Short mmCIF file of C-alpha atoms and ligand atoms in Angstrom, two decimals:
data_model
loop_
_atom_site.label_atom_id
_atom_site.label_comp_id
_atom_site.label_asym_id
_atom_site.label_seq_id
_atom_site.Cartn_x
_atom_site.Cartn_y
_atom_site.Cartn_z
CA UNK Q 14 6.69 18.85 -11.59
CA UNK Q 15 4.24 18.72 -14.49
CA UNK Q 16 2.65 21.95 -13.16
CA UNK Q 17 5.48 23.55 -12.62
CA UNK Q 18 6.67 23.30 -16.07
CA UNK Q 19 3.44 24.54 -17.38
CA UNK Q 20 4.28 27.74 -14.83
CA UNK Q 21 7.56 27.99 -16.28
CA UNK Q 22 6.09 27.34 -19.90
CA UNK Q 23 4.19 30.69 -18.86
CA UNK Q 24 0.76 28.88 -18.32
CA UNK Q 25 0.09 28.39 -14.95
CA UNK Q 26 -3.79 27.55 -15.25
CA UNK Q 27 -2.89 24.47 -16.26
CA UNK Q 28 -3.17 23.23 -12.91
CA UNK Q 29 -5.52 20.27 -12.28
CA UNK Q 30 -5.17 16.63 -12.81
CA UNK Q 31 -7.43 14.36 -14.10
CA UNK Q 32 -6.90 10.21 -12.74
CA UNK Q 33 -8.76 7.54 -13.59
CA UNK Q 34 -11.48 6.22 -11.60
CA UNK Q 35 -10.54 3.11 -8.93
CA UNK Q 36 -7.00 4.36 -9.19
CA UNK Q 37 -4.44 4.14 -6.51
CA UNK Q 38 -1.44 6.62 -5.98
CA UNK Q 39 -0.25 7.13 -3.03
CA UNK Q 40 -0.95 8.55 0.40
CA UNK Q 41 0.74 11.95 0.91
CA UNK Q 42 -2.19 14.58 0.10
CA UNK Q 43 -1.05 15.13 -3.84
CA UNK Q 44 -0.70 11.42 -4.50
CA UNK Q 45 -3.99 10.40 -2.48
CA UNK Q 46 -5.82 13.81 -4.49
CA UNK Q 47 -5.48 11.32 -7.55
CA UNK Q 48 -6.20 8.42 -5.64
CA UNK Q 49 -9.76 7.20 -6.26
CA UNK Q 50 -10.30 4.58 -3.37
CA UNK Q 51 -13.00 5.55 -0.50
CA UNK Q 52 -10.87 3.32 1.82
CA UNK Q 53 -7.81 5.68 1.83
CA UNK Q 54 -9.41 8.82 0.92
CA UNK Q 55 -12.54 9.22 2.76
CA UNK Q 56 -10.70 10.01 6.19
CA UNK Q 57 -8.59 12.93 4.48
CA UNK Q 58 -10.59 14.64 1.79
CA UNK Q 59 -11.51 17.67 3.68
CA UNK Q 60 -7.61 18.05 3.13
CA UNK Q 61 -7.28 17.32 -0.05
CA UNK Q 62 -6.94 19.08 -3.80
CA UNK Q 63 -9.78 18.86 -6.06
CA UNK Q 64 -9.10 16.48 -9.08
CA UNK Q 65 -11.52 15.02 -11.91
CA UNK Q 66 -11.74 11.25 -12.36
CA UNK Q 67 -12.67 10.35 -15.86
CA UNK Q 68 -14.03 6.59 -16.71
CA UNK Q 69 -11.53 3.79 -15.89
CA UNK Q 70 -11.37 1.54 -18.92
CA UNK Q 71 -11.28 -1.94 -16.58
CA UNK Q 72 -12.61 -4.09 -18.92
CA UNK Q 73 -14.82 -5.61 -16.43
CA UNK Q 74 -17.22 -2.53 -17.08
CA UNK Q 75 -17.16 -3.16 -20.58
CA UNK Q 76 -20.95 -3.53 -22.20
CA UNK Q 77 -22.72 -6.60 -23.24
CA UNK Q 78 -20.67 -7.52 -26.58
CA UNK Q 79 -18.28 -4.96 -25.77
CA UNK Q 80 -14.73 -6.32 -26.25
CA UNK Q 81 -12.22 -4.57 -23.91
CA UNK Q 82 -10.58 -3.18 -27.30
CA UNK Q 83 -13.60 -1.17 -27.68
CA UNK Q 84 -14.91 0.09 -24.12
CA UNK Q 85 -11.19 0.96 -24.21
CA UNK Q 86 -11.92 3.34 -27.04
CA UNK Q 87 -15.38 4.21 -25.61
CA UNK Q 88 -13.29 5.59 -22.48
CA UNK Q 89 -10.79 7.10 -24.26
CA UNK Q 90 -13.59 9.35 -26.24
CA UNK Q 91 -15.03 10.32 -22.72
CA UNK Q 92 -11.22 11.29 -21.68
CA UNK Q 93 -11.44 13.42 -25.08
CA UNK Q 94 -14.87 15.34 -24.21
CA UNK Q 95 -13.35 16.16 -20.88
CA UNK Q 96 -9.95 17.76 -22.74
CA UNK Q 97 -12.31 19.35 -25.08
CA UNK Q 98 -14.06 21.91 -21.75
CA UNK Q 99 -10.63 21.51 -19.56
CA UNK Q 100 -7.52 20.89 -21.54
CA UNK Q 101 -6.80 24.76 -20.79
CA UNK Q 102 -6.60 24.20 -17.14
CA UNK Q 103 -5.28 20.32 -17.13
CA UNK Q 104 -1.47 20.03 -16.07
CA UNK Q 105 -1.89 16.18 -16.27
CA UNK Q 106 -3.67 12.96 -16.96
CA UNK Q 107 -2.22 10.42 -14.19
CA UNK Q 108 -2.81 6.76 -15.02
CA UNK Q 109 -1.46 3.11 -13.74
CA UNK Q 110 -0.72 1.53 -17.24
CA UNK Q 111 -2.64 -1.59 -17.67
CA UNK Q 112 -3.14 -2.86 -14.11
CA UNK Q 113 -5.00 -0.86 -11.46
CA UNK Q 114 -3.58 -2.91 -8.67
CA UNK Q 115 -5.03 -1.19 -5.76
CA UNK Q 116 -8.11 -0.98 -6.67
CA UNK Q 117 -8.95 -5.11 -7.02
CA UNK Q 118 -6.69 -5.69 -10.13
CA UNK Q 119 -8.38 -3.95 -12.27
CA UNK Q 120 -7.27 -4.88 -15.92
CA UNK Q 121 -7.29 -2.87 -19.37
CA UNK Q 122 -6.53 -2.73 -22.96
CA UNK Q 123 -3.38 -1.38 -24.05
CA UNK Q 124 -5.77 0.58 -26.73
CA UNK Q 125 -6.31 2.66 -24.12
CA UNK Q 126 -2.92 4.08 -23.57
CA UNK Q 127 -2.26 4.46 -27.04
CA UNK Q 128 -5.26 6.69 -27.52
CA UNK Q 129 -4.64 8.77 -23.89
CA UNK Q 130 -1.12 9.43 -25.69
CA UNK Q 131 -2.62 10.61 -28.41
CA UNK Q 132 -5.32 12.73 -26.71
CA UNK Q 133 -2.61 14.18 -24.37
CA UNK Q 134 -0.34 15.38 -26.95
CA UNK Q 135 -2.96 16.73 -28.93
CA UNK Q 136 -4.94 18.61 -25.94
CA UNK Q 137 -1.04 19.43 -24.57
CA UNK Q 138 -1.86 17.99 -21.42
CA UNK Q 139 1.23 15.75 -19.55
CA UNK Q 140 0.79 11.49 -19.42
CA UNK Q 141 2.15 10.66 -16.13
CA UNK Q 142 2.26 6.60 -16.01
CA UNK Q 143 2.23 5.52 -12.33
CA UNK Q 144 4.66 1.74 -12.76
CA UNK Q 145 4.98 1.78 -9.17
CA UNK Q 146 3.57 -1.36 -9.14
CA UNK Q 147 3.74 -2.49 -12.52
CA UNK Q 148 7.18 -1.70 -13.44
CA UNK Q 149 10.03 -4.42 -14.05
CA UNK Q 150 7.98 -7.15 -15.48
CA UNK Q 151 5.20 -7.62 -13.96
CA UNK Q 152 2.79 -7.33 -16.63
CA UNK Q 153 5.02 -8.90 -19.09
CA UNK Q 154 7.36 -6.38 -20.43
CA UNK Q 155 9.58 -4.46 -18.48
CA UNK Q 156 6.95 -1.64 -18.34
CA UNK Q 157 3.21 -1.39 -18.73
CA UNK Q 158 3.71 1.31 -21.24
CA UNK Q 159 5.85 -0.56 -23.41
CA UNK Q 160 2.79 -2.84 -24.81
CA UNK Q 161 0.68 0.65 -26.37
CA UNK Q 162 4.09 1.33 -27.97
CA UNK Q 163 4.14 4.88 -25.93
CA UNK Q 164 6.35 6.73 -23.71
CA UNK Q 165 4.79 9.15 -20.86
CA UNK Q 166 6.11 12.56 -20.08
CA UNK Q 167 6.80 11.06 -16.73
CA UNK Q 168 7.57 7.61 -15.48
CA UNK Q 169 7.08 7.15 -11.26
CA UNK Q 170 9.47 4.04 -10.34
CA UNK Q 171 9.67 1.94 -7.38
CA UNK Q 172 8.81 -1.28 -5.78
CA UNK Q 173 10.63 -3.29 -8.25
CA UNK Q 174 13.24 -0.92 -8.67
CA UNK Q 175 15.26 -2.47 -6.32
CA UNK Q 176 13.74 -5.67 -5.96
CA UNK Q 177 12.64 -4.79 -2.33
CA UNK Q 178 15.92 -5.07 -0.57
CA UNK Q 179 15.94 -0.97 -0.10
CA UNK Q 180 13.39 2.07 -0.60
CA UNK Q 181 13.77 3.92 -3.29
CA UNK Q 182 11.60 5.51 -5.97
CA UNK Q 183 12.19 8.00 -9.01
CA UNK Q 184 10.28 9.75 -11.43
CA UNK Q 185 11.88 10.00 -14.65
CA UNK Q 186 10.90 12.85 -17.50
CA UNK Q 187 11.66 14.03 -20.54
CA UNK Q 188 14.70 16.27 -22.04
CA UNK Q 189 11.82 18.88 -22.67
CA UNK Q 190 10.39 18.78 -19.18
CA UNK Q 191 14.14 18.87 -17.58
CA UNK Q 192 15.37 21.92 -19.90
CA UNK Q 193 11.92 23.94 -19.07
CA UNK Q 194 13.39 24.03 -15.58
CA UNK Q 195 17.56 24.03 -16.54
CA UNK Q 196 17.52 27.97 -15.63
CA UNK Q 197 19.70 30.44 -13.38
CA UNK Q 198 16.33 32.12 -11.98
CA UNK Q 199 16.24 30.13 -8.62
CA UNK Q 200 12.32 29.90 -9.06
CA UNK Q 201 11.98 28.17 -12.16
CA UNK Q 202 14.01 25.28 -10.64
CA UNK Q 203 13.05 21.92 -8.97
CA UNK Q 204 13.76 22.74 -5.55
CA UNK Q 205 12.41 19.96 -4.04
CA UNK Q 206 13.38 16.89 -2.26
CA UNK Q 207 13.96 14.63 1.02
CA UNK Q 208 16.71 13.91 3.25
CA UNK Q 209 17.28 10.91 1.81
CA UNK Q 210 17.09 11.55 -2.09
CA UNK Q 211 19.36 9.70 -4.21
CA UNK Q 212 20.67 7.98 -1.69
CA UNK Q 213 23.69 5.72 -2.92
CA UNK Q 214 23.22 2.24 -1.43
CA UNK Q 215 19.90 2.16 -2.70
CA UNK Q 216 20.62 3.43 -6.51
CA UNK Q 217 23.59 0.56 -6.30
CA UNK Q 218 20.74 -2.08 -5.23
CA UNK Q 219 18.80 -0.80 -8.12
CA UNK Q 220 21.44 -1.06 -10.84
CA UNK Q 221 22.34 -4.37 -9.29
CA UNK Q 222 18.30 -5.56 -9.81
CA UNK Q 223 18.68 -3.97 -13.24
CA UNK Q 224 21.64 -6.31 -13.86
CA UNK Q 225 20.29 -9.00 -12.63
CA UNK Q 226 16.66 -8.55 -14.81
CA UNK Q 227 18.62 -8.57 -17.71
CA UNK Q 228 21.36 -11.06 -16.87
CA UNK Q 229 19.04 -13.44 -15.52
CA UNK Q 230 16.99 -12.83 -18.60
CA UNK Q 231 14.05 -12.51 -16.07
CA UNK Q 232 11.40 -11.28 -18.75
CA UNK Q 233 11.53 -14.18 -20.41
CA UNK Q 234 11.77 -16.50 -17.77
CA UNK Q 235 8.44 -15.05 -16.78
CA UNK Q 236 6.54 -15.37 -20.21
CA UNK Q 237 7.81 -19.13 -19.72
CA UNK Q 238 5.79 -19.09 -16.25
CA UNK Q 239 2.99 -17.23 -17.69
CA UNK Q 240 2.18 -19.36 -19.93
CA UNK Q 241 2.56 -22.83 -17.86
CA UNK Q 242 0.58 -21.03 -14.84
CA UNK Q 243 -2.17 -20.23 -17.62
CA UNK Q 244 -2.04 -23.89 -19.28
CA UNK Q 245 -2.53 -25.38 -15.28
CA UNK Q 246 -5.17 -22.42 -14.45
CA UNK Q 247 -7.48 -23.49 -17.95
CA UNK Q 248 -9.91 -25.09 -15.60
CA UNK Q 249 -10.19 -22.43 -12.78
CA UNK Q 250 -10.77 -20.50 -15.60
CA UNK Q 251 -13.81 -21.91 -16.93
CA UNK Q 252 -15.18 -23.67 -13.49
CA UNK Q 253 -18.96 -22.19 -13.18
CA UNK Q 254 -18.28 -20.65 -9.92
CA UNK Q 255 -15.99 -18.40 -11.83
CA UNK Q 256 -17.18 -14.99 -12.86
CA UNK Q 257 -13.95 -13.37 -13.62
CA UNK Q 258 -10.61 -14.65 -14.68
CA UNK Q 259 -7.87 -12.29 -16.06
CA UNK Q 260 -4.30 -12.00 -16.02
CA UNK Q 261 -2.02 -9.74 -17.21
CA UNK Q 262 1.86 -10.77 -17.77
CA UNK Q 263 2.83 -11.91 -14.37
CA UNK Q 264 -0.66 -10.75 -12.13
CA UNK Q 265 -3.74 -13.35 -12.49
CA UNK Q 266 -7.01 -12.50 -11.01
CA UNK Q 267 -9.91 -14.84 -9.81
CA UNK Q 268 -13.42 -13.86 -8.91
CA UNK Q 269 -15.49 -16.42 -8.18
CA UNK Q 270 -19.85 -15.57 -8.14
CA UNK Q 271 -21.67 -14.80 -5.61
CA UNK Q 272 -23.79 -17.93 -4.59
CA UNK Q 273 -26.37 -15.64 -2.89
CA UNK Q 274 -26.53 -13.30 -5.63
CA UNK Q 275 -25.68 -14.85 -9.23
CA UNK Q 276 -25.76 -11.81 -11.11
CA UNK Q 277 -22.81 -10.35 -9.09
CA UNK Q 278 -19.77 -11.67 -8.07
CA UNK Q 279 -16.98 -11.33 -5.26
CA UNK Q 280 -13.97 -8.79 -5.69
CA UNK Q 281 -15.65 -6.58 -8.24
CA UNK Q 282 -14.96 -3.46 -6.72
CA UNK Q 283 -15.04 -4.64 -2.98
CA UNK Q 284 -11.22 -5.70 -2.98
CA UNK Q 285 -12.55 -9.61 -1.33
CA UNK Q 286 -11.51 -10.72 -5.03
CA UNK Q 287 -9.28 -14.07 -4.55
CA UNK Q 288 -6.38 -12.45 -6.17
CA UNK Q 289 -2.94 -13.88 -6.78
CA UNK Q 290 0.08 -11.60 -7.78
CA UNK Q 291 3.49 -12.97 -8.71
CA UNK Q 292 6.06 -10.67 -8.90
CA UNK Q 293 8.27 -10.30 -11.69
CA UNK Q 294 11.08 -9.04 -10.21
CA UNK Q 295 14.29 -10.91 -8.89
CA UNK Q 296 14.26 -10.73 -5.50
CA UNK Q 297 10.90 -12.49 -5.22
CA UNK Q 298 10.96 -14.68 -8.47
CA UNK Q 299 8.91 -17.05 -8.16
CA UNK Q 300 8.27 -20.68 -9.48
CA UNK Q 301 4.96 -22.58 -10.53
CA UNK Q 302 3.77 -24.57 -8.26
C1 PLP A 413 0.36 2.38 -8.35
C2 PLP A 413 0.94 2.86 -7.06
N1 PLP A 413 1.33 4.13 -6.96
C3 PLP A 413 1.87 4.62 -5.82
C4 PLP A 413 2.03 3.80 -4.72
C5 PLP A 413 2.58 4.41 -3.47
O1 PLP A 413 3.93 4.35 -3.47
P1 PLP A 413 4.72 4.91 -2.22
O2 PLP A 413 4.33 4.08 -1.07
O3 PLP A 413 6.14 4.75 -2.62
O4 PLP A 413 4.31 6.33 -2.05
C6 PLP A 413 1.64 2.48 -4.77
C7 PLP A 413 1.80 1.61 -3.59
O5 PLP A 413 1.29 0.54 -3.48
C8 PLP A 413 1.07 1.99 -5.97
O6 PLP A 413 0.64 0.72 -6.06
#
């Protein structure tokens, strides 16, 4: 979609993407082309389109005395080089807002988004925010992108969208992006879709999770458990075995060191972190135990 309005927008170089690196998107070949995990990728990439990762602000690859505020900003200044030589032929920067789930957890400063906002509108280059796995609460608010105080030029739903009971996903855009496509010409329209698109029962499960979220008052329900899970974690937290503990809304993270190894630790970037996710969404809410 985001190239095709820059085709319609009458700039069709603007057709690469840039990702973060350790990011997770998908697996059909566009969403796995942005998808920075050997794992998944490796088998496929003879098949796949060429994108550019630029540096993943996880905060775990912060410097010594580098707050996660700054090696936020740090990252976003290497996102800003990059638009400086390719803006002209970048249709998009995708990212997963604040949790990189796939790829071990992976946790960042909302700094970050802010500033990729900022870059993107500047260097006209499309935010796409990937909540497929963060939307609806889990990271505190109902999405990611809500704590940089930003909007993306597309939003990718799922997951939580209907609280697991059916599939359905949607990717949501802006009145700019939908009127750049609002034509007679056949060709300038979104043609695309699957047999099942839109399908009823599962847009009524959705706005019945929506109802619930709000009825429930599930958001802050879950800052309530947040905070009691973080007062009962406080000495996991700073046991000596522990290398790495982080949590994000309604996701906490535990990485213990590696007795053989000190300097290193478990779950870094092998995916073998201990690593305990509570959803945020009704049809799984959870309780502290
Ligand atoms: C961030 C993110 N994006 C995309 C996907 C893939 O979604 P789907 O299976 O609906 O293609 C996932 C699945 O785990 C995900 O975590």
């Amino acid at each position: 979609m985001s190239y095709h309005y820059w085709r319609n927008a009458g700039r069709p170089a603007k057709s690469g993407f840039a990702a973060l690196a350790n990011g997770y998107h998908g697996e059909t070949l566009g969403a796995l082309s942005v998808t920075d995990i050997p794992l998944y990728r490796d088998t496929y990439a003879p098949l796949l389109r060429k994108s550019v990762r630029v540096p993943s602000p996880d905060w775990r690859l912060a410097g010594p005395g580098e707050t996660p505020r700054e090696y936020a900003g740090r990252c976003a200044r290497a996102l800003e080089a990059h638009f400086e030589r390719h803006a002209a032929e970048t249709a998009a920067l995708i990212v997963e807002p604040l949790v990189q789930c796939a790829g071990g957890m992976a946790m960042h400063d909302a700094q970050y988004l802010h500033l990729a906002r900022g870059l993107c509108d500047r260097f006209e280059v499309h935010l796409i925010a990937d909540e497929i796995a963060v939307g609806f609460g889990r990271t505190g608010t109902l999405f990611a992108c809500e704590q940089a105080q930003i909007s993306p030029d597309f939003l990718c739903l799922s997951k939580g969208l209907t609280g697991g009971y059916l599939p359905l996903s949607v990717v949501m855009t802006t009145d700019r992006v939908y009127q750049a496509y609002y034509d007679d010409r056949l060709e300038r329209g979104f043609l695309h879709s699957h047999s099942y698109s839109g399908n009823p029962l599962a847009c009524r499960a959705a706005l019945a999770v929506l109802d619930i979220l709000e009825e429930d008052k599930v958001l802050e329900r879950n800052l309530r458990i947040a905070a009691h899970l973080n007062r009962r974690a406080e000495k996991l937290r700073s046991h000596r075995r522990v290398a790495h503990f982080r949590n994000t809304g309604m996701i906490w993270v535990c990485a213990t060191r590696n007795p053989a190894s000190p300097g290193t630790f478990t779950g870094a970037r092998s995916g073998r972190a201990c690593c305990c996710v509570l959803s945020g969404t009704p049809s799984t809410g959870c309780r502290p135990t």
